[in-house]
Amino acid sequence: MKRALLILVAFSLLLVAACSLRKKPTGEDYYAQGQMMFAEKEYKSAIENYQKLIDEYPFSPYAEDAEMRIGLAHYEEKEYAEAIGSLDDFQRMHPTSKNLELVTYYIGMSYYDQMGREDQDQTKTQQALKRFHELEQRFPEGSFAELAHEHIVVCREMLARNYLVVGNYYYKRANFRAAESRFAELMQKYPDSPVAPDALYELGISLKKEGKKYSAAQAFAALDKHFPDSNYAKKGRAELAKLHQPVDTEEDPLPLVLAETGYPGDGTVTPDKVVVRQRDEGGRMRDGAASSSSYGADGLPNLGSAAAPAPKAAKSGAATDIASAAQAQVGAMTAAPAPATSVAANAQAQAAAMFGAAAPAASGAPVMASAAAPEASAPSLHEMQPADAPKRADPPLSVSQSPATGPATLKTIRLSANDPPLTVVLDLTGPVQFEKHLDSSSSGSTATVVLKDVTPDASLQTHLVFDKSIFKDCDVSSSSSATTITLNMSPVEHFAVIPLEQPSRLLMTFTPLAAGEKTSSAR
């Protein structure tokens, strides 16, 4: 009996000794285990290890990287809400992190991958566009600038197509005013999209259906001017010939028709400019960061090893095995690819190193049929500076973005050169703010424009007589703070004022009253 008791006590002591030899995992152990799980695409396990690191060792040098990787792991698991929440928290808690560019990109991608069809709600598209714009503006020479720009192009086209779908919906139900509004807003916001010719043609048809023949003529003229080779240009010219309406040949008709439909803008139809990173002859970024290349064929950065400090050699046997395994896995993932001459080539090279033959694709992102070029692939998390890149110009400005205004001089007041003239041109020395008002009666209309912080040129007459087309005469009066233009004319249905630059001028464009229509007293 005593012998059995002694054996039991000895066995208990051995168990206690064995437990005392088992050390608690360090923050480095959790990080290395998380890295290994992440590399093996065991993202749930990776999240668990990263979370244990943050909970038990919040001041570890690996904690910040672990917070970011939790969001990236959620993204890889297509848990987009969790990814957005985690990465948003990272942005807020680490506003000076060197990984903010990558984090912003993945927040954008978390929205981008949830984009639906063009006939569905576009909230996710708008959120993705907002994040990619933020990335392109904050990091115009960064590793993700080119990718962000390409996603911006896709998002803008998706939003434009949505406007077209909604406009066609209203048109088919004979709600031409609502259709006009959608088509005009599309042309104001996305004049460079592939569906712009279609929208401009449908805008002209909607205006024609509403009886706004003059505005419809401007729309068809703008279609012929900006998209002469499109399938809609020939149809637009045929519609224009049927209307027998005057067209302003001196100015671009697009801003005229947009202003008349309630969406003023500068009307410039130009594609988005491109902004890419620039390097010196040594292949280094302007800020001195070393350049290397590491991409994934799915269009996403490699996430195997990051800018966090590499785990040091562990002191215990068990930890040594974990750290060694993680180091070996990281070494396999970060094998340098062969030099590539383009972003896409770099992507193919790094895909084999990071994901193997079956690189995961970013699912859910729409592929626009009209995209001019395939998506480029993103740089890796740990090597964010790809090798060769072309120069890019400044980021684009919105078509409706107004220039800064200030004191200016009114140089001349003249009629447009087309016959008959339906536009009055105010030539200025700079952009200005203004207010407009229209009073109409059966005998005629009076348009008033107040130009703020503007003085008339000393040579400008205070009373001008036109007696041409619909215009009778014009009076100019000034005060210490503004100049007022009062224009008398035959009855008109509507008028708009369009600010244009290069050179600075205001266009007062008018829609003549159709035969048999009555004017309202004031507009």
XYZ file of C-alpha atoms in Angstrom:
523
model
C 0.000 0.000 0.000
C 2.793 2.395 0.866
C 4.573 1.470 -2.323
C 1.524 2.332 -4.422
C 1.168 5.654 -2.602
C 4.792 6.539 -3.293
C 4.387 5.728 -6.993
C 1.291 7.967 -7.182
C 3.101 10.854 -5.496
C 6.092 10.481 -7.812
C 3.868 10.429 -10.883
C 2.095 13.608 -9.703
C 5.417 15.330 -9.187
C 6.482 14.377 -12.707
C 3.277 15.908 -14.135
C 3.831 19.133 -12.209
C 7.428 19.288 -13.407
C 6.358 18.724 -17.026
C 3.765 21.497 -16.810
C 6.303 23.890 -15.349
C 8.609 23.218 -18.292
C 5.884 24.162 -20.793
C 6.292 27.879 -21.402
C 3.492 30.280 -22.280
C 3.687 31.355 -25.977
C 5.231 34.744 -26.485
C 3.905 37.492 -28.739
C 6.565 36.486 -31.233
C 5.271 32.910 -31.179
C 1.701 34.022 -31.865
C 2.865 36.268 -34.700
C 4.973 33.538 -36.309
C 2.117 31.039 -36.018
C -0.278 33.581 -37.532
C 2.135 34.231 -40.399
C 2.417 30.542 -41.116
C -1.383 30.060 -41.037
C -1.844 33.086 -43.296
C 0.695 31.732 -45.794
C -1.125 28.397 -45.820
C -4.427 30.236 -46.397
C -5.768 29.084 -43.039
C -7.158 32.537 -42.439
C -9.428 31.669 -39.494
C -6.491 30.220 -37.582
C -4.349 33.173 -38.578
C -6.950 35.582 -37.188
C -7.067 33.640 -33.905
C -3.292 33.851 -33.454
C -3.139 37.528 -34.392
C -5.974 38.264 -31.961
C -4.231 36.387 -29.128
C -1.122 38.444 -29.804
C -3.112 41.700 -29.567
C -5.033 40.594 -26.444
C -2.081 39.200 -24.478
C 0.739 41.412 -25.768
C -0.854 44.735 -26.824
C 2.515 46.524 -26.712
C 4.354 43.940 -28.784
C 6.245 45.279 -31.831
C 4.127 42.855 -33.871
C 0.750 44.080 -32.570
C 0.241 46.804 -35.194
C 0.954 44.450 -38.062
C -1.315 41.829 -36.517
C -4.189 44.360 -36.427
C -3.755 45.038 -40.128
C -3.479 41.366 -41.036
C -6.709 40.528 -39.254
C -8.479 42.827 -41.721
C -6.600 41.338 -44.676
C -7.454 37.828 -43.539
C -11.135 38.768 -43.321
C -10.872 40.108 -46.868
C -9.365 36.855 -48.119
C -12.265 35.031 -46.441
C -14.680 37.347 -48.297
C -15.923 38.623 -44.940
C -16.097 42.139 -46.322
C -17.961 43.854 -43.491
C -15.440 42.532 -40.962
C -12.547 43.489 -43.245
C -13.836 47.046 -43.640
C -14.390 47.380 -39.888
C -10.928 46.074 -39.001
C -9.094 48.143 -41.604
C -11.076 51.290 -40.769
C -10.079 50.787 -37.127
C -6.466 50.411 -38.207
C -6.621 53.695 -40.141
C -8.056 55.489 -37.151
C -5.638 54.028 -34.602
C -2.479 54.283 -36.723
C -2.771 57.485 -38.793
C 0.984 57.582 -39.484
C 1.486 53.944 -40.407
C 3.546 53.235 -43.505
C 0.929 50.684 -44.515
C -1.934 53.192 -44.843
C -1.757 53.021 -48.632
C -2.267 49.272 -48.640
C -5.010 49.471 -46.014
C -6.901 52.123 -47.993
C -6.618 49.976 -51.116
C -8.091 46.920 -49.391
C -10.952 48.905 -47.899
C -11.738 50.030 -51.435
C -11.465 46.463 -52.705
C -13.809 45.250 -49.969
C -16.468 47.538 -51.431
C -15.392 46.922 -55.026
C -15.838 43.153 -54.755
C -19.442 43.688 -53.627
C -20.461 45.740 -56.661
C -23.580 44.399 -58.301
C -25.051 44.772 -61.758
C -25.643 48.132 -63.390
C -29.387 47.886 -62.682
C -28.832 47.372 -58.947
C -28.105 49.718 -56.054
C -24.718 51.391 -56.491
C -23.913 52.278 -52.870
C -20.966 49.866 -52.787
C -19.686 51.303 -56.064
C -19.825 54.822 -54.667
C -18.000 53.735 -51.505
C -15.311 51.981 -53.534
C -14.899 55.029 -55.768
C -14.541 57.261 -52.700
C -11.759 55.068 -51.257
C -9.866 54.773 -54.533
C -10.077 58.533 -55.029
C -8.720 58.971 -51.502
C -5.839 56.630 -52.255
C -4.997 58.285 -55.566
C -5.050 61.743 -54.018
C -3.066 60.892 -50.885
C -0.525 58.627 -52.585
C -0.305 59.814 -56.223
C 3.160 58.273 -56.642
C 2.533 55.195 -54.523
C 2.505 51.571 -55.524
C -1.286 51.393 -55.676
C -1.934 54.585 -57.664
C -2.205 52.839 -61.025
C -4.478 50.142 -59.651
C -6.652 52.699 -57.908
C -7.010 54.648 -61.149
C -8.048 51.542 -63.089
C -10.676 50.715 -60.468
C -11.877 54.324 -60.576
C -12.454 53.978 -64.330
C -14.523 50.817 -63.774
C -16.531 52.386 -60.925
C -17.274 55.496 -62.975
C -18.460 53.404 -65.892
C -20.683 51.331 -63.614
C -22.254 54.480 -62.165
C -22.715 55.930 -65.658
C -24.414 52.741 -66.826
C -26.709 52.898 -63.812
C -27.769 56.443 -64.773
C -28.434 55.201 -68.309
C -30.536 52.292 -67.050
C -32.613 54.583 -64.837
C -32.998 57.152 -67.612
C -34.205 54.504 -70.055
C -36.631 53.231 -67.402
C -38.266 56.653 -67.153
C -38.178 57.181 -70.926
C -40.047 53.930 -71.599
C -42.740 55.096 -69.181
C -43.047 58.468 -70.954
C -41.641 60.362 -67.964
C -39.407 62.399 -70.244
C -38.539 65.065 -67.681
C -37.115 62.465 -65.288
C -35.307 60.756 -68.170
C -33.820 64.097 -69.254
C -32.542 64.685 -65.716
C -30.753 61.308 -65.543
C -29.171 61.606 -68.991
C -28.025 65.184 -68.331
C -26.520 64.270 -64.956
C -24.681 61.371 -66.597
C -23.176 63.751 -69.156
C -22.190 66.212 -66.441
C -20.508 63.623 -64.187
C -19.228 61.001 -66.644
C -18.761 62.628 -70.077
C -15.781 60.358 -70.764
C -17.599 57.077 -70.115
C -18.240 54.616 -72.963
C -22.013 55.133 -72.633
C -21.814 58.925 -73.018
C -22.776 58.924 -76.757
C -25.830 56.811 -75.988
C -26.812 59.098 -73.093
C -26.362 62.267 -75.139
C -28.527 60.905 -77.946
C -31.221 59.829 -75.493
C -31.009 63.270 -73.871
C -31.744 64.878 -77.232
C -34.672 62.535 -77.869
C -36.103 63.203 -74.389
C -35.856 66.957 -74.915
C -37.547 66.589 -78.283
C -40.374 64.576 -76.702
C -40.847 67.374 -74.161
C -41.152 69.904 -76.967
C -37.812 71.551 -76.166
C -36.674 71.577 -79.762
C -33.945 74.188 -79.386
C -32.319 72.327 -76.472
C -32.682 69.038 -78.328
C -30.861 70.572 -81.295
C -27.973 71.598 -79.048
C -27.780 68.028 -77.699
C -27.606 66.501 -81.185
C -25.029 69.107 -82.231
C -22.933 68.252 -79.158
C -23.191 64.567 -80.073
C -21.836 65.269 -83.543
C -19.050 67.464 -82.148
C -17.754 65.192 -79.388
C -18.572 61.709 -80.690
C -18.542 62.012 -84.507
C -17.453 58.407 -85.021
C -19.977 56.803 -82.664
C -22.967 54.816 -83.851
C -25.228 57.534 -82.470
C -23.668 60.466 -84.345
C -25.367 59.616 -87.664
C -28.732 59.189 -85.932
C -28.190 62.486 -84.124
C -27.467 64.339 -87.373
C -30.689 62.975 -88.856
C -32.680 64.145 -85.832
C -30.995 67.570 -85.958
C -32.012 68.012 -89.602
C -35.669 67.317 -88.704
C -35.769 69.966 -85.971
C -34.928 73.000 -88.159
C -33.502 74.795 -85.112
C -30.516 77.179 -84.913
C -27.340 75.752 -83.392
C -24.636 77.747 -81.637
C -21.555 77.260 -83.801
C -19.246 79.594 -81.877
C -19.361 77.770 -78.541
C -19.417 74.136 -77.539
C -23.124 73.155 -77.436
C -22.614 70.576 -74.674
C -22.342 73.011 -71.737
C -25.226 74.958 -73.229
C -27.600 72.035 -73.230
C -26.432 70.874 -69.789
C -27.064 74.332 -68.349
C -30.509 74.437 -69.926
C -31.363 71.078 -68.348
C -30.165 72.220 -64.919
C -26.696 70.634 -64.803
C -24.159 73.361 -65.566
C -20.547 72.419 -65.954
C -17.577 73.338 -68.068
C -18.622 70.628 -70.521
C -15.100 69.491 -71.285
C -15.162 65.969 -72.665
C -11.736 64.627 -71.826
C -10.624 61.242 -70.481
C -9.317 60.963 -66.959
C -5.660 61.727 -66.714
C -3.384 59.106 -65.239
C -1.039 59.484 -62.296
C 1.662 56.933 -61.587
C 4.706 56.704 -59.396
C 8.021 58.096 -60.673
C 11.520 56.804 -60.030
C 15.050 58.019 -60.431
C 17.694 56.269 -62.501
C 18.554 54.024 -59.567
C 15.072 52.567 -59.509
C 14.169 54.281 -56.249
C 11.016 56.177 -55.387
C 11.279 59.959 -55.014
C 11.032 59.633 -51.250
C 14.113 57.402 -51.260
C 12.339 54.086 -50.679
C 14.050 51.161 -52.313
C 12.326 49.727 -55.374
C 11.506 46.038 -55.702
C 8.819 44.015 -57.417
C 6.241 41.698 -55.898
C 2.746 41.135 -57.317
C -0.125 38.706 -57.318
C -1.876 37.630 -60.531
C -5.274 38.227 -58.918
C -4.646 41.942 -58.957
C -3.972 42.075 -55.229
C -0.800 42.600 -53.188
C 0.839 39.541 -51.693
C 0.106 39.310 -48.019
C 2.608 36.752 -46.837
C 5.192 38.878 -45.108
C 4.859 42.515 -44.212
C 6.584 45.600 -43.050
C 6.408 44.392 -39.460
C 9.712 43.333 -37.877
C 10.757 39.779 -38.652
C 10.457 37.402 -35.681
C 13.737 36.833 -33.867
C 15.015 33.374 -33.095
C 13.014 31.965 -30.195
C 14.674 30.859 -27.001
C 12.722 27.690 -26.350
C 12.580 24.524 -28.386
C 8.887 24.651 -29.264
C 8.978 28.315 -30.170
C 12.086 27.736 -32.280
C 10.186 25.248 -34.397
C 7.310 27.677 -34.974
C 9.559 30.629 -35.764
C 11.781 28.555 -38.044
C 8.795 27.247 -39.943
C 7.425 30.758 -40.358
C 10.796 32.073 -41.519
C 11.103 29.272 -44.052
C 7.581 29.947 -45.326
C 8.260 33.675 -45.613
C 11.452 32.955 -47.496
C 9.543 30.820 -49.975
C 6.907 33.527 -50.436
C 9.325 36.388 -50.926
C 11.544 34.779 -53.523
C 12.438 37.594 -55.906
C 10.675 37.258 -59.282
C 12.447 37.805 -62.570
C 12.522 41.450 -63.749
C 9.319 42.460 -65.544
C 8.590 45.350 -67.854
C 5.019 45.961 -66.799
C 2.700 45.701 -63.846
C 0.968 42.695 -65.368
C 4.264 40.869 -65.934
C 5.278 41.496 -62.327
C 1.927 40.101 -61.261
C 2.488 36.807 -63.043
C 5.945 36.408 -61.582
C 4.899 37.066 -58.009
C 1.744 34.971 -58.250
C 3.820 31.826 -58.540
C 5.877 32.820 -55.506
C 2.944 33.777 -53.278
C -0.066 31.689 -54.236
C 1.354 28.936 -56.384
C -0.219 27.884 -59.641
C -3.784 28.485 -58.538
C -3.689 32.123 -57.538
C -7.004 33.247 -56.026
C -8.955 35.773 -58.051
C -10.790 38.746 -56.620
C -14.345 37.576 -57.025
C -17.424 39.680 -57.319
C -15.811 42.578 -59.189
C -17.629 43.384 -62.411
C -15.760 43.180 -65.685
C -16.820 46.026 -67.944
C -17.031 45.051 -71.572
C -15.702 48.401 -72.677
C -12.621 48.463 -70.464
C -9.692 49.613 -72.545
C -7.045 47.584 -70.749
C -6.864 44.655 -68.300
C -6.467 45.409 -64.638
C -2.949 45.733 -63.401
C -1.869 43.787 -60.362
C -1.086 45.331 -57.030
C 2.291 45.350 -55.316
C 2.896 43.173 -52.310
C 2.582 44.239 -48.730
C 6.257 43.746 -47.977
C 7.632 44.978 -51.306
C 5.299 47.784 -52.297
C 7.489 49.479 -54.915
C 7.317 47.811 -58.370
C 10.184 48.251 -60.784
C 9.338 50.039 -64.013
C 6.542 52.550 -64.351
C 5.598 55.258 -66.862
C 4.966 58.831 -65.805
C 1.454 60.037 -65.194
C -0.023 63.493 -65.256
C -2.037 65.183 -62.535
C -5.277 63.573 -61.310
C -8.458 64.600 -63.136
C -10.758 67.406 -62.119
C -14.507 66.993 -62.032
C -16.321 68.298 -65.086
C -18.446 70.464 -62.806
C -15.674 71.753 -60.579
C -15.795 75.548 -60.432
C -12.617 77.632 -60.607
C -11.753 80.051 -57.829
C -13.364 83.455 -58.295
C -12.042 86.902 -57.516
C -12.130 90.524 -58.664
C -12.555 90.781 -62.430
C -13.276 93.258 -65.206
C -16.128 93.004 -67.721
C -14.401 93.721 -71.037
C -17.108 93.347 -73.706
C -20.704 92.285 -74.278
C -21.369 90.725 -77.678
C -23.711 88.425 -79.575
C -22.496 85.016 -80.652
C -21.307 84.674 -84.238
C -23.894 82.123 -85.361
C -26.882 83.225 -87.406
C -29.308 83.897 -85.879
C -27.506 84.523 -82.570
C -29.214 83.089 -79.497
C -26.307 83.601 -77.077
C -24.867 86.720 -75.475
C -21.198 86.479 -74.524
C -19.754 88.416 -71.571
C -15.951 88.540 -71.905
C -14.187 88.792 -68.535
C -10.653 88.909 -67.159
C -11.301 86.012 -64.752
C -13.949 83.679 -63.277
C -16.763 85.350 -61.316
C -19.776 84.595 -59.159
C -23.181 85.686 -60.423
C -26.927 85.715 -59.849
C -29.559 85.594 -62.602
C -33.252 86.367 -62.974
C -35.776 86.347 -65.813
C -38.965 88.436 -66.058
C -41.303 87.590 -68.935
C -44.561 88.877 -70.326
C -46.463 88.588 -73.593
C -44.584 91.602 -74.984
C -41.059 90.497 -74.127
C -38.562 89.159 -71.606
C -35.905 90.841 -69.479
C -32.892 88.856 -68.264
C -30.835 90.240 -65.407
C -27.386 89.000 -64.409
C -25.541 90.414 -61.392
C -21.773 89.905 -61.590
C -20.284 90.008 -58.106
C -16.970 91.786 -57.471
C -16.821 92.862 -61.136
C -16.196 96.327 -62.579
C -16.936 97.282 -66.220
C -14.072 98.279 -68.476
C -13.772 102.046 -68.959
C -14.400 101.658 -72.705
C -17.571 99.579 -72.269
C -20.755 101.444 -73.157
C -23.541 101.519 -70.574
C -26.249 101.077 -73.214
C -25.927 98.766 -76.209
C -28.502 98.351 -79.003
C -28.589 94.979 -80.751
C -31.879 94.774 -82.708
C -30.872 91.386 -84.025
C -32.460 87.968 -83.639
C -34.439 88.001 -80.387
C -32.277 90.685 -78.732
C -33.277 94.362 -78.450
C -30.879 96.230 -76.183
C -28.726 95.907 -73.058
C -28.002 98.196 -70.088
C -24.902 98.049 -67.876
C -24.871 99.503 -64.376
C -22.275 99.145 -61.643
C -21.781 99.680 -57.931
C -18.859 99.225 -55.562
C -19.569 95.501 -55.224
C -21.135 94.348 -58.499
C -22.027 95.012 -62.111
C -25.573 94.410 -63.364
C -26.412 93.405 -66.943
C -30.030 93.955 -68.019
C -30.923 92.433 -71.379
C -34.258 93.126 -73.136
C -35.502 90.721 -75.809
C -38.455 88.992 -77.395
C -40.312 86.470 -75.200
C -38.168 83.483 -74.252
C -39.022 80.270 -72.458
C -35.821 79.847 -70.476
C -32.295 81.154 -70.127
C -29.114 79.881 -68.544
C -25.710 81.330 -67.697
C -22.692 79.101 -68.336
C -19.228 80.016 -67.002
C -16.379 79.004 -69.320
C -12.617 79.348 -69.065
C -9.668 79.863 -71.423
C -10.581 82.643 -71.904
C -12.907 83.520 -69.016
C -16.420 84.343 -70.209
C -20.077 83.863 -69.380
C -22.575 82.636 -71.950
C -26.150 83.840 -71.591
C -28.046 81.315 -73.698
C -31.781 81.515 -74.397
C -34.536 79.144 -75.467
C -36.995 81.025 -77.697
C -40.656 80.713 -76.873
C -42.351 78.216 -79.163
C -45.300 79.447 -81.215
C -48.553 79.396 -79.258
C -46.895 79.147 -75.832
C -47.403 81.660 -73.040
C -44.672 83.076 -70.838
C -44.587 83.010 -67.076
C -44.286 86.329 -65.272
C -40.928 85.615 -63.623
C -38.278 82.908 -63.568
